[in-house]
Short mmCIF file of C-alpha atoms in Angstrom, two decimals:
data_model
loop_
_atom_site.label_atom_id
_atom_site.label_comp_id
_atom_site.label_asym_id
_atom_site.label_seq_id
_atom_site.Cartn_x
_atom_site.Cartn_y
_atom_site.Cartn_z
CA UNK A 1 3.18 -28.87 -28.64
CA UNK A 2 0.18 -30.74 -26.79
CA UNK A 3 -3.11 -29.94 -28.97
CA UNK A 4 -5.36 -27.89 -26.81
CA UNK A 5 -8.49 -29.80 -25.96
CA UNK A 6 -11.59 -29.31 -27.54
CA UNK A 7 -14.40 -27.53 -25.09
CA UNK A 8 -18.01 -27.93 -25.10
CA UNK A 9 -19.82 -24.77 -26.17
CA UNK A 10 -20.61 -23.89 -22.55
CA UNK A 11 -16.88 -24.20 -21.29
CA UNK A 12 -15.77 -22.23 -24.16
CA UNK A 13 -18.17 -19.58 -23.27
CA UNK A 14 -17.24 -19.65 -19.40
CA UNK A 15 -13.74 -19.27 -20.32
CA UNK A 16 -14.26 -16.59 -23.18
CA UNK A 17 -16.53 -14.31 -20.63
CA UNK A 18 -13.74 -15.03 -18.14
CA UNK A 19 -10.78 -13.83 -20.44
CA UNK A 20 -12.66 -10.89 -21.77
CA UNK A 21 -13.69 -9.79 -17.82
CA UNK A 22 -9.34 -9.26 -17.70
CA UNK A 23 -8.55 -7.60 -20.34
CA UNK A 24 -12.41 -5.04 -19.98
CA UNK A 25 -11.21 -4.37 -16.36
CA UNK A 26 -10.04 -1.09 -17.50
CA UNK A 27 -13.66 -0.19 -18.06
CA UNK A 28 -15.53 -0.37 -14.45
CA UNK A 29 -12.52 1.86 -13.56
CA UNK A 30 -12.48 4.27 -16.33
CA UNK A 31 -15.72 5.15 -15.70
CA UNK A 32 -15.05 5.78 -12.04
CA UNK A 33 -12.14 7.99 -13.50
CA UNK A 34 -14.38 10.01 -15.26
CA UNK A 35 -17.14 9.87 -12.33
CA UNK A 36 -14.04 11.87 -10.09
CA UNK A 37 -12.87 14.17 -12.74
CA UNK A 38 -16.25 15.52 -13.67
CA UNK A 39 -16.83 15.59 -9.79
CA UNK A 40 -20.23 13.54 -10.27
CA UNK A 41 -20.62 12.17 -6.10
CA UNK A 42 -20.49 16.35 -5.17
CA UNK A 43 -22.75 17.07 -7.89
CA UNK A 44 -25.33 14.20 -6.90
CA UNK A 45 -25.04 15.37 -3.38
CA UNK A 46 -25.56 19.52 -4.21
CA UNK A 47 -27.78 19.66 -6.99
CA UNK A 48 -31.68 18.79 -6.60
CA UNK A 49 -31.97 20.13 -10.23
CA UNK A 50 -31.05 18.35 -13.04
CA UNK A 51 -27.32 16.93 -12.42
CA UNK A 52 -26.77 16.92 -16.14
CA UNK A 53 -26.46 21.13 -16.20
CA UNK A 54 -24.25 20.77 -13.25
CA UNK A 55 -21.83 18.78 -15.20
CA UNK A 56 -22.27 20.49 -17.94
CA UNK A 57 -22.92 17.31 -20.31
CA UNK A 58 -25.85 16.58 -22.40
CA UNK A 59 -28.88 14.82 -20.83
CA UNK A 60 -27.99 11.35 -22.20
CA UNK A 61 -24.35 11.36 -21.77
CA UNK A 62 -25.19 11.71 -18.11
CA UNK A 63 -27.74 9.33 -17.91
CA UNK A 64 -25.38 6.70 -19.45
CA UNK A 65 -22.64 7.42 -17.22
CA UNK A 66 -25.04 7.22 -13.88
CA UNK A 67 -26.62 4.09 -15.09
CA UNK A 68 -22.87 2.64 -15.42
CA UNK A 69 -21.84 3.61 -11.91
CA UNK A 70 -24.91 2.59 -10.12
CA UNK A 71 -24.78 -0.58 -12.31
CA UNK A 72 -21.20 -1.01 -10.40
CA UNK A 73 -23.13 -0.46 -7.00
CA UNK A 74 -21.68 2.79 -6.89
CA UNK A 75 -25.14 4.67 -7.15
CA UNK A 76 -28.39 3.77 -5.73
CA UNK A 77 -31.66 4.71 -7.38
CA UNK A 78 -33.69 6.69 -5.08
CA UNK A 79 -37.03 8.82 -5.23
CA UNK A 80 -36.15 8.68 -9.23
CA UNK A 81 -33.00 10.38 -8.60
CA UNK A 82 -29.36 8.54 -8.21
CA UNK A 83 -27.38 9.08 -4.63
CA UNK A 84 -24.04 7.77 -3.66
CA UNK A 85 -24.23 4.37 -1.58
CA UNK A 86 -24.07 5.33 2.12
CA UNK A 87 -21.06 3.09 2.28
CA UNK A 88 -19.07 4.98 -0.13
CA UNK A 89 -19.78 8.22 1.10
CA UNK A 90 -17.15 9.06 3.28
CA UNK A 91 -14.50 7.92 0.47
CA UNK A 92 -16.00 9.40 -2.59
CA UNK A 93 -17.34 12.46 -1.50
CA UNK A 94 -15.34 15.84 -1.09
CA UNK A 95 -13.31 16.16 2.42
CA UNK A 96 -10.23 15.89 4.14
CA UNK A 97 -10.26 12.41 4.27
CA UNK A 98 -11.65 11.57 0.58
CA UNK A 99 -10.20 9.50 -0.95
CA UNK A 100 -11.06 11.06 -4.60
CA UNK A 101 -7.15 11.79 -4.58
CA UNK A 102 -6.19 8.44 -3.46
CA UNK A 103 -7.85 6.82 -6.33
CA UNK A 104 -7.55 9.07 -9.27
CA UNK A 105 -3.66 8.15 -9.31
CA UNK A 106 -4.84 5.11 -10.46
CA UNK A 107 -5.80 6.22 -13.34
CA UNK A 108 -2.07 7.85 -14.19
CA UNK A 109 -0.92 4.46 -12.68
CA UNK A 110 -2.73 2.76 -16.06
CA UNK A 111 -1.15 4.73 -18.54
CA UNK A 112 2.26 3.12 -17.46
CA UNK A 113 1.07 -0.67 -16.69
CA UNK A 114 -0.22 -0.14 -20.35
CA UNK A 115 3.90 -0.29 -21.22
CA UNK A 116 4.58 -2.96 -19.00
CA UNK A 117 5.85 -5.37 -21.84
CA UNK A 118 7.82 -2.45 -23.21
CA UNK A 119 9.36 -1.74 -19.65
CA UNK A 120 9.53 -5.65 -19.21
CA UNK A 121 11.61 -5.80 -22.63
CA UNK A 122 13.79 -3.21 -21.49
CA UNK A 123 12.55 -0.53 -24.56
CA UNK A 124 11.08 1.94 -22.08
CA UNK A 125 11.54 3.08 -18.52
CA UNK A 126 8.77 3.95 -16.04
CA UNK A 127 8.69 7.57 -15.91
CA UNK A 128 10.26 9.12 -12.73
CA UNK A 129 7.49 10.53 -11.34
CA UNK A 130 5.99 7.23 -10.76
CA UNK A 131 9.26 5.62 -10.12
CA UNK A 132 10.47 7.81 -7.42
CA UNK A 133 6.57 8.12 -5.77
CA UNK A 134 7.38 6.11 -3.10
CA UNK A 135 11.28 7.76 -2.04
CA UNK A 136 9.84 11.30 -1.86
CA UNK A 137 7.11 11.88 1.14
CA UNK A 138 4.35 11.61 -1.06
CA UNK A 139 2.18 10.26 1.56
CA UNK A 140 0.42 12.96 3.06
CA UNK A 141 -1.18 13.82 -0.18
CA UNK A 142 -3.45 10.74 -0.16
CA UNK A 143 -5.42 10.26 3.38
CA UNK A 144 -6.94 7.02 2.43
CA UNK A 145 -3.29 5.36 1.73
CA UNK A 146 -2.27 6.91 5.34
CA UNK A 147 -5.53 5.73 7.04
CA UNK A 148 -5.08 2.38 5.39
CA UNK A 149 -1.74 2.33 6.86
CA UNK A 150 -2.57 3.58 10.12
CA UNK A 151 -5.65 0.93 10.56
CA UNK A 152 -2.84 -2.18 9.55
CA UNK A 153 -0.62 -0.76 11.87
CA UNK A 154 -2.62 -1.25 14.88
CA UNK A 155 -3.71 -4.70 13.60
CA UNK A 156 0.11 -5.56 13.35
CA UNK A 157 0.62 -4.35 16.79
CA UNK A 158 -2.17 -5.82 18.51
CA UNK A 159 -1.99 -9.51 17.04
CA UNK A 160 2.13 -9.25 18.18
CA UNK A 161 1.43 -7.37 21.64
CA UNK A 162 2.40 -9.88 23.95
CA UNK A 163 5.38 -11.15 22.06
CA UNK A 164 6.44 -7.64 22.14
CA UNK A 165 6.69 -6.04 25.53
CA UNK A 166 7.34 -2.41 26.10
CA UNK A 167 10.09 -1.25 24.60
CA UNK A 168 11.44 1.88 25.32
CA UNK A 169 13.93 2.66 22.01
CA UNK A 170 12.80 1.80 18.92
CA UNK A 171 13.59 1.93 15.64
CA UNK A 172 11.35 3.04 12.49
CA UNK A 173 13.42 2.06 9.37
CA UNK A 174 12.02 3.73 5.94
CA UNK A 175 8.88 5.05 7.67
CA UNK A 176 8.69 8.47 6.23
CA UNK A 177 5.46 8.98 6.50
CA UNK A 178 5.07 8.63 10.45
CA UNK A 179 1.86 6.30 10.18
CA UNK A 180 3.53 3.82 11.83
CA UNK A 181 5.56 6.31 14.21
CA UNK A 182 2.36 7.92 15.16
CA UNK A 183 0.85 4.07 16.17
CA UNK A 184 4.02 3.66 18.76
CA UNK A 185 4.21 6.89 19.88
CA UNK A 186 0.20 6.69 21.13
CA UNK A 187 0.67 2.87 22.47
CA UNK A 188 3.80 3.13 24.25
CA UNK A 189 4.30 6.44 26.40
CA UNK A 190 7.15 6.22 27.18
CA UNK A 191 8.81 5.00 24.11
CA UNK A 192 11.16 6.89 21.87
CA UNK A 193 11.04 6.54 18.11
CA UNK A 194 14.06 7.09 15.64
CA UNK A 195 12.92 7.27 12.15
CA UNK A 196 15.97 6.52 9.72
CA UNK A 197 14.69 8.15 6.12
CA UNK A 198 16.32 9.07 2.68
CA UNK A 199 16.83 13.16 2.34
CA UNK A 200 13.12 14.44 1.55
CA UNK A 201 11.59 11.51 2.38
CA UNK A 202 10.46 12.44 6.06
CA UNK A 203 8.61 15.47 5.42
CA UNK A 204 5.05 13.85 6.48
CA UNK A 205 6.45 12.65 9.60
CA UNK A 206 8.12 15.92 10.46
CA UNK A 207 4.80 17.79 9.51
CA UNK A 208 2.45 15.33 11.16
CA UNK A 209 4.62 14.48 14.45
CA UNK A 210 5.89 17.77 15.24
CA UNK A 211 4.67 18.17 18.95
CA UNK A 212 6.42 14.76 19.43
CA UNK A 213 9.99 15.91 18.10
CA UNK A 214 9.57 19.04 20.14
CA UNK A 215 9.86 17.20 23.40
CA UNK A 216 11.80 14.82 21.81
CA UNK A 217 10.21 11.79 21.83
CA UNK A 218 10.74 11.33 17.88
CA UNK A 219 13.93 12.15 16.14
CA UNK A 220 14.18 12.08 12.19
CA UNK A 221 17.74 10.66 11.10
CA UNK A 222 18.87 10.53 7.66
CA UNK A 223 20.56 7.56 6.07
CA UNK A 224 20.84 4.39 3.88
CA UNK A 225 18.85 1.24 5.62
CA UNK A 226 21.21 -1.19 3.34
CA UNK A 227 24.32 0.35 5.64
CA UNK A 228 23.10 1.64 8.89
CA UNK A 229 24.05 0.46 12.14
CA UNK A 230 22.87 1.98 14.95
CA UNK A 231 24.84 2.64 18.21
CA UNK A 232 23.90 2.76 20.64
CA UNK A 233 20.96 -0.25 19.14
CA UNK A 234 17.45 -0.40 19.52
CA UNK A 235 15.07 -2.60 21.89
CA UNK A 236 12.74 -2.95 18.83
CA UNK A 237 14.22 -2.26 15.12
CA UNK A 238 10.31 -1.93 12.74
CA UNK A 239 10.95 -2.36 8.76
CA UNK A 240 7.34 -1.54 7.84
CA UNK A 241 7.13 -2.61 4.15
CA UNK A 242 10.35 -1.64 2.93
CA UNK A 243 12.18 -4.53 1.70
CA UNK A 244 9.67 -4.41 -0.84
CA UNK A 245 11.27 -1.63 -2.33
CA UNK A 246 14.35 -3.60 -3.84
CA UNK A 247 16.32 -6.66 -5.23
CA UNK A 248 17.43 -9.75 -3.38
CA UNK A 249 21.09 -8.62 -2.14
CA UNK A 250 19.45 -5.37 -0.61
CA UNK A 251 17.39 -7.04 0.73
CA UNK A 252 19.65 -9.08 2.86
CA UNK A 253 21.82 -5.73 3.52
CA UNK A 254 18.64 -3.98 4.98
CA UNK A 255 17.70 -7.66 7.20
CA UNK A 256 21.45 -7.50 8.72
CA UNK A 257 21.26 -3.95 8.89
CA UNK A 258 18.08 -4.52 11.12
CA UNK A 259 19.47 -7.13 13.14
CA UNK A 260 22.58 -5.20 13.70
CA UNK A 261 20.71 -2.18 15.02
CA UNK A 262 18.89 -4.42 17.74
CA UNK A 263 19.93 -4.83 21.27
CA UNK A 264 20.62 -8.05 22.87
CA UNK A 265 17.32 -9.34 23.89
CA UNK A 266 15.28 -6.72 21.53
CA UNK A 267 13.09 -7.56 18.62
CA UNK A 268 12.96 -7.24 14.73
CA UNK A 269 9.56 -6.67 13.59
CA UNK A 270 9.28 -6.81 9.34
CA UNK A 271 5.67 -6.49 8.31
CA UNK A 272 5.26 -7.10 4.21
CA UNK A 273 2.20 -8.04 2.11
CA UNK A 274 1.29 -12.25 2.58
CA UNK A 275 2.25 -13.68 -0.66
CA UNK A 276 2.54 -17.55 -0.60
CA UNK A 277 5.60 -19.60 -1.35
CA UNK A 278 4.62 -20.12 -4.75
CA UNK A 279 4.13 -16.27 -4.97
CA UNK A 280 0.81 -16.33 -6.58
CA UNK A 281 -1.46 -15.71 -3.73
CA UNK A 282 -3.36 -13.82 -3.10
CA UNK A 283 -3.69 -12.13 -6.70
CA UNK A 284 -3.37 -9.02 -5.02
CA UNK A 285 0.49 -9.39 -3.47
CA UNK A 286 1.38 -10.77 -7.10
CA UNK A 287 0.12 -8.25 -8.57
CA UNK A 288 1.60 -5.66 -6.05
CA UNK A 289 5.21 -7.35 -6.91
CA UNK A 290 4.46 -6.16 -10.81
CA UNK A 291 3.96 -2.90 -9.48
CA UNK A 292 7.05 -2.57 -7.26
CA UNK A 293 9.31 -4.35 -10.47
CA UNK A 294 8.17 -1.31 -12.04
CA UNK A 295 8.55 1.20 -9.79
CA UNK A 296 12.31 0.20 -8.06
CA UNK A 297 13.51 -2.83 -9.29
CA UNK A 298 12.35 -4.74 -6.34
CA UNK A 299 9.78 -7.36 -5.79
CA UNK A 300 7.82 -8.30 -3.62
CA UNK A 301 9.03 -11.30 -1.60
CA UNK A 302 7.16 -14.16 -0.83
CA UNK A 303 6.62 -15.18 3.37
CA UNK A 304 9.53 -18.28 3.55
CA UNK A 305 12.13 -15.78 1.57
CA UNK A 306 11.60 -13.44 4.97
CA UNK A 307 12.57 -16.39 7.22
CA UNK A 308 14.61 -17.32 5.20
CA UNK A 309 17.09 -14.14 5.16
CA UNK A 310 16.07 -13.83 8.61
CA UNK A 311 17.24 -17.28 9.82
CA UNK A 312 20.42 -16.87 7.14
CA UNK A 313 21.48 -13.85 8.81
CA UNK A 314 21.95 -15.27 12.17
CA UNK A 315 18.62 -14.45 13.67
CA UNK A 316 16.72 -16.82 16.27
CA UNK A 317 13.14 -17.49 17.81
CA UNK A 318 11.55 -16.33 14.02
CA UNK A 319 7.66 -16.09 14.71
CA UNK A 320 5.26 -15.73 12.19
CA UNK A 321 1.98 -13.67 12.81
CA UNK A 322 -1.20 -13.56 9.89
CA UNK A 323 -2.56 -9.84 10.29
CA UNK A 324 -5.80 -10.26 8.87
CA UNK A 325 -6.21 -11.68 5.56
CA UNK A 326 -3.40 -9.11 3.65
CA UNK A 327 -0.33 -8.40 5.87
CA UNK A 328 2.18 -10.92 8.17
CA UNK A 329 4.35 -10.07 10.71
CA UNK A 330 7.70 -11.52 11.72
CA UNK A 331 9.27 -10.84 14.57
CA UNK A 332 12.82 -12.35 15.99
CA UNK A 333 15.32 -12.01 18.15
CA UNK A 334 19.50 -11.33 17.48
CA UNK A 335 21.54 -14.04 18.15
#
């Protein structure tokens, strides 16, 4: 083994600081944990008295606790008194589009990254709760994720318009939560959208898009994306980050299934998290791959693996689309 080289004092701090900023991550977001659970941002905004008796904790246990969120940016000091940032108003405050909900499952997220090597080692499984999160229609109870959705689904569709047409049938494969459904449905009028779901997994769709399957111009089908094969098939076939969800041969099985599904002349259009060849960048997408390893089994794939199974499975014309600085877009045509 190579001897590690010596550093100068300075590097050795740099790199010590830079370790220890890791592993104390937990910290900055505990304390925003705590800030949501003891609704702090509502009390700030209601109280002109002392906050402290509004969260019923002693005057210097609220101090410190202020003084660590408006040291995050969180807080401003104002008039002697701390307020919410204007910018984080509309996601920390109370409301039906908070995002309070949205970011407290973080903090049940932690307790199970905190087995990861466990999990990793094969000792432990992630509970099922967590595991199964993503197969049972759990979007509608976080409005951030579904806005979040809902803003990269226009970007997607925009930045591939006029590759794309008008098509007239298309195909939503795995999208449950009719974000993406909703997008089509509003851009194209006179399109109609097939959503193929697992059982239970379409319930946000159904409740969200229910004018839209009463005139039927959406239709909720049930089955596995691995095996389906539409007939008749689709001008456009959308998998909206769902390969994601599983291991290399499924993957494959869901990219024929996709290509099967799609008319002669029609599109496929897979939209996925950028991750670079190397899959390290950006940290995010690497770090989303953990996360979906310990959720499903799956893993994130990198941008060539998708043209890759793409050109593998027989299709042609494979274009590549950036969607701002955290999505890309394929889209190509059946041979």
């Amino acid at each position: 083994m190579t001897e590690p080289a010596e550093l100068s004092a300075s590097a050795w701090l740099e790199t010590w600081g830079e370790l220890v900023g890791m592993v104390a991550g937990f910290r900055r977001a505990c304390v925003l944990f705590a800030a949501l659970d003891l609704r702090v941002f509502d009390a700030l905004e209601d109280c002109d008295a002392p906050v402290a008796g509004a969260l019923g904790l002693g005057t210097r246990e609220t101090e410190t606790l202020l003084r660590a969120l408006a040291a995050q940016g969180l807080l401003e000091l104002q008039d002697g008194r701390f307020r919410l940032g204007s910018r984080y108003r509309p996601f920390l405050l109370s409301g039906p589009e908070s995002a309070a909900a949205d970011l407290a499952r973080y903090s049940q997220e932690n307790v199970v990254w905190l087995e990861l090597a466990e999990i990793l080692r094969g000792n432990k499984q992630a509970p099922q709760l967590y595991s199964r999160e993503l197969f049972d229609g759990k979007a509608a109870e976080y409005p951030a994720l579904r806005k979040f959705n809902a803003l990269h689904a226009r970007a997607m569709f925009d930045t591939c318009s006029e590759h794309i047409g008008r098509p007239r049938r298309i195909l939503d494969m795995g999208g449950g939560d009719g974000v993406l459904a909703a997008h089509v449905l509003e851009r194209f009028d006179e399109a109609l959208v097939t959503i193929l779901e697992l059982e239970g997994g379409a319930q946000p769709a159904i409740d969200a898009l229910a004018g839209e399957m009463s005139v039927g111009r959406l239709r909720i089908i049930y089955g596995d994306a691995c095996e389906y094969v539409a007939n008749p098939p689709y001008d456009l076939v959308i998998v909206n980050e769902l390969l994601e969800l599983f291991g290399a041969e499924d993957k494959a099985r869901i990219v024929r299934s996709a290509l099967a599904s799609t008319a002669p002349g029609g599109l496929v259009m897979i939209t996925k998290f950028a991750l670079d060849a190397a899959g390290v960048f950006p940290l995010s997408s690497a770090l989303f791959s953990v996360r979906m390893l310990l959720k499903t089994g799956g893993y994130l794939e990198t941008d060539p693996e998708i043209s890759e199974l793409l050109a593998d499975n027989g299709a042609k014309d494979i274009r590549v689309f950036k969607v701002g600085p955290l999505k890309t877009t394929f889209l190509a045509s059946r041979d």
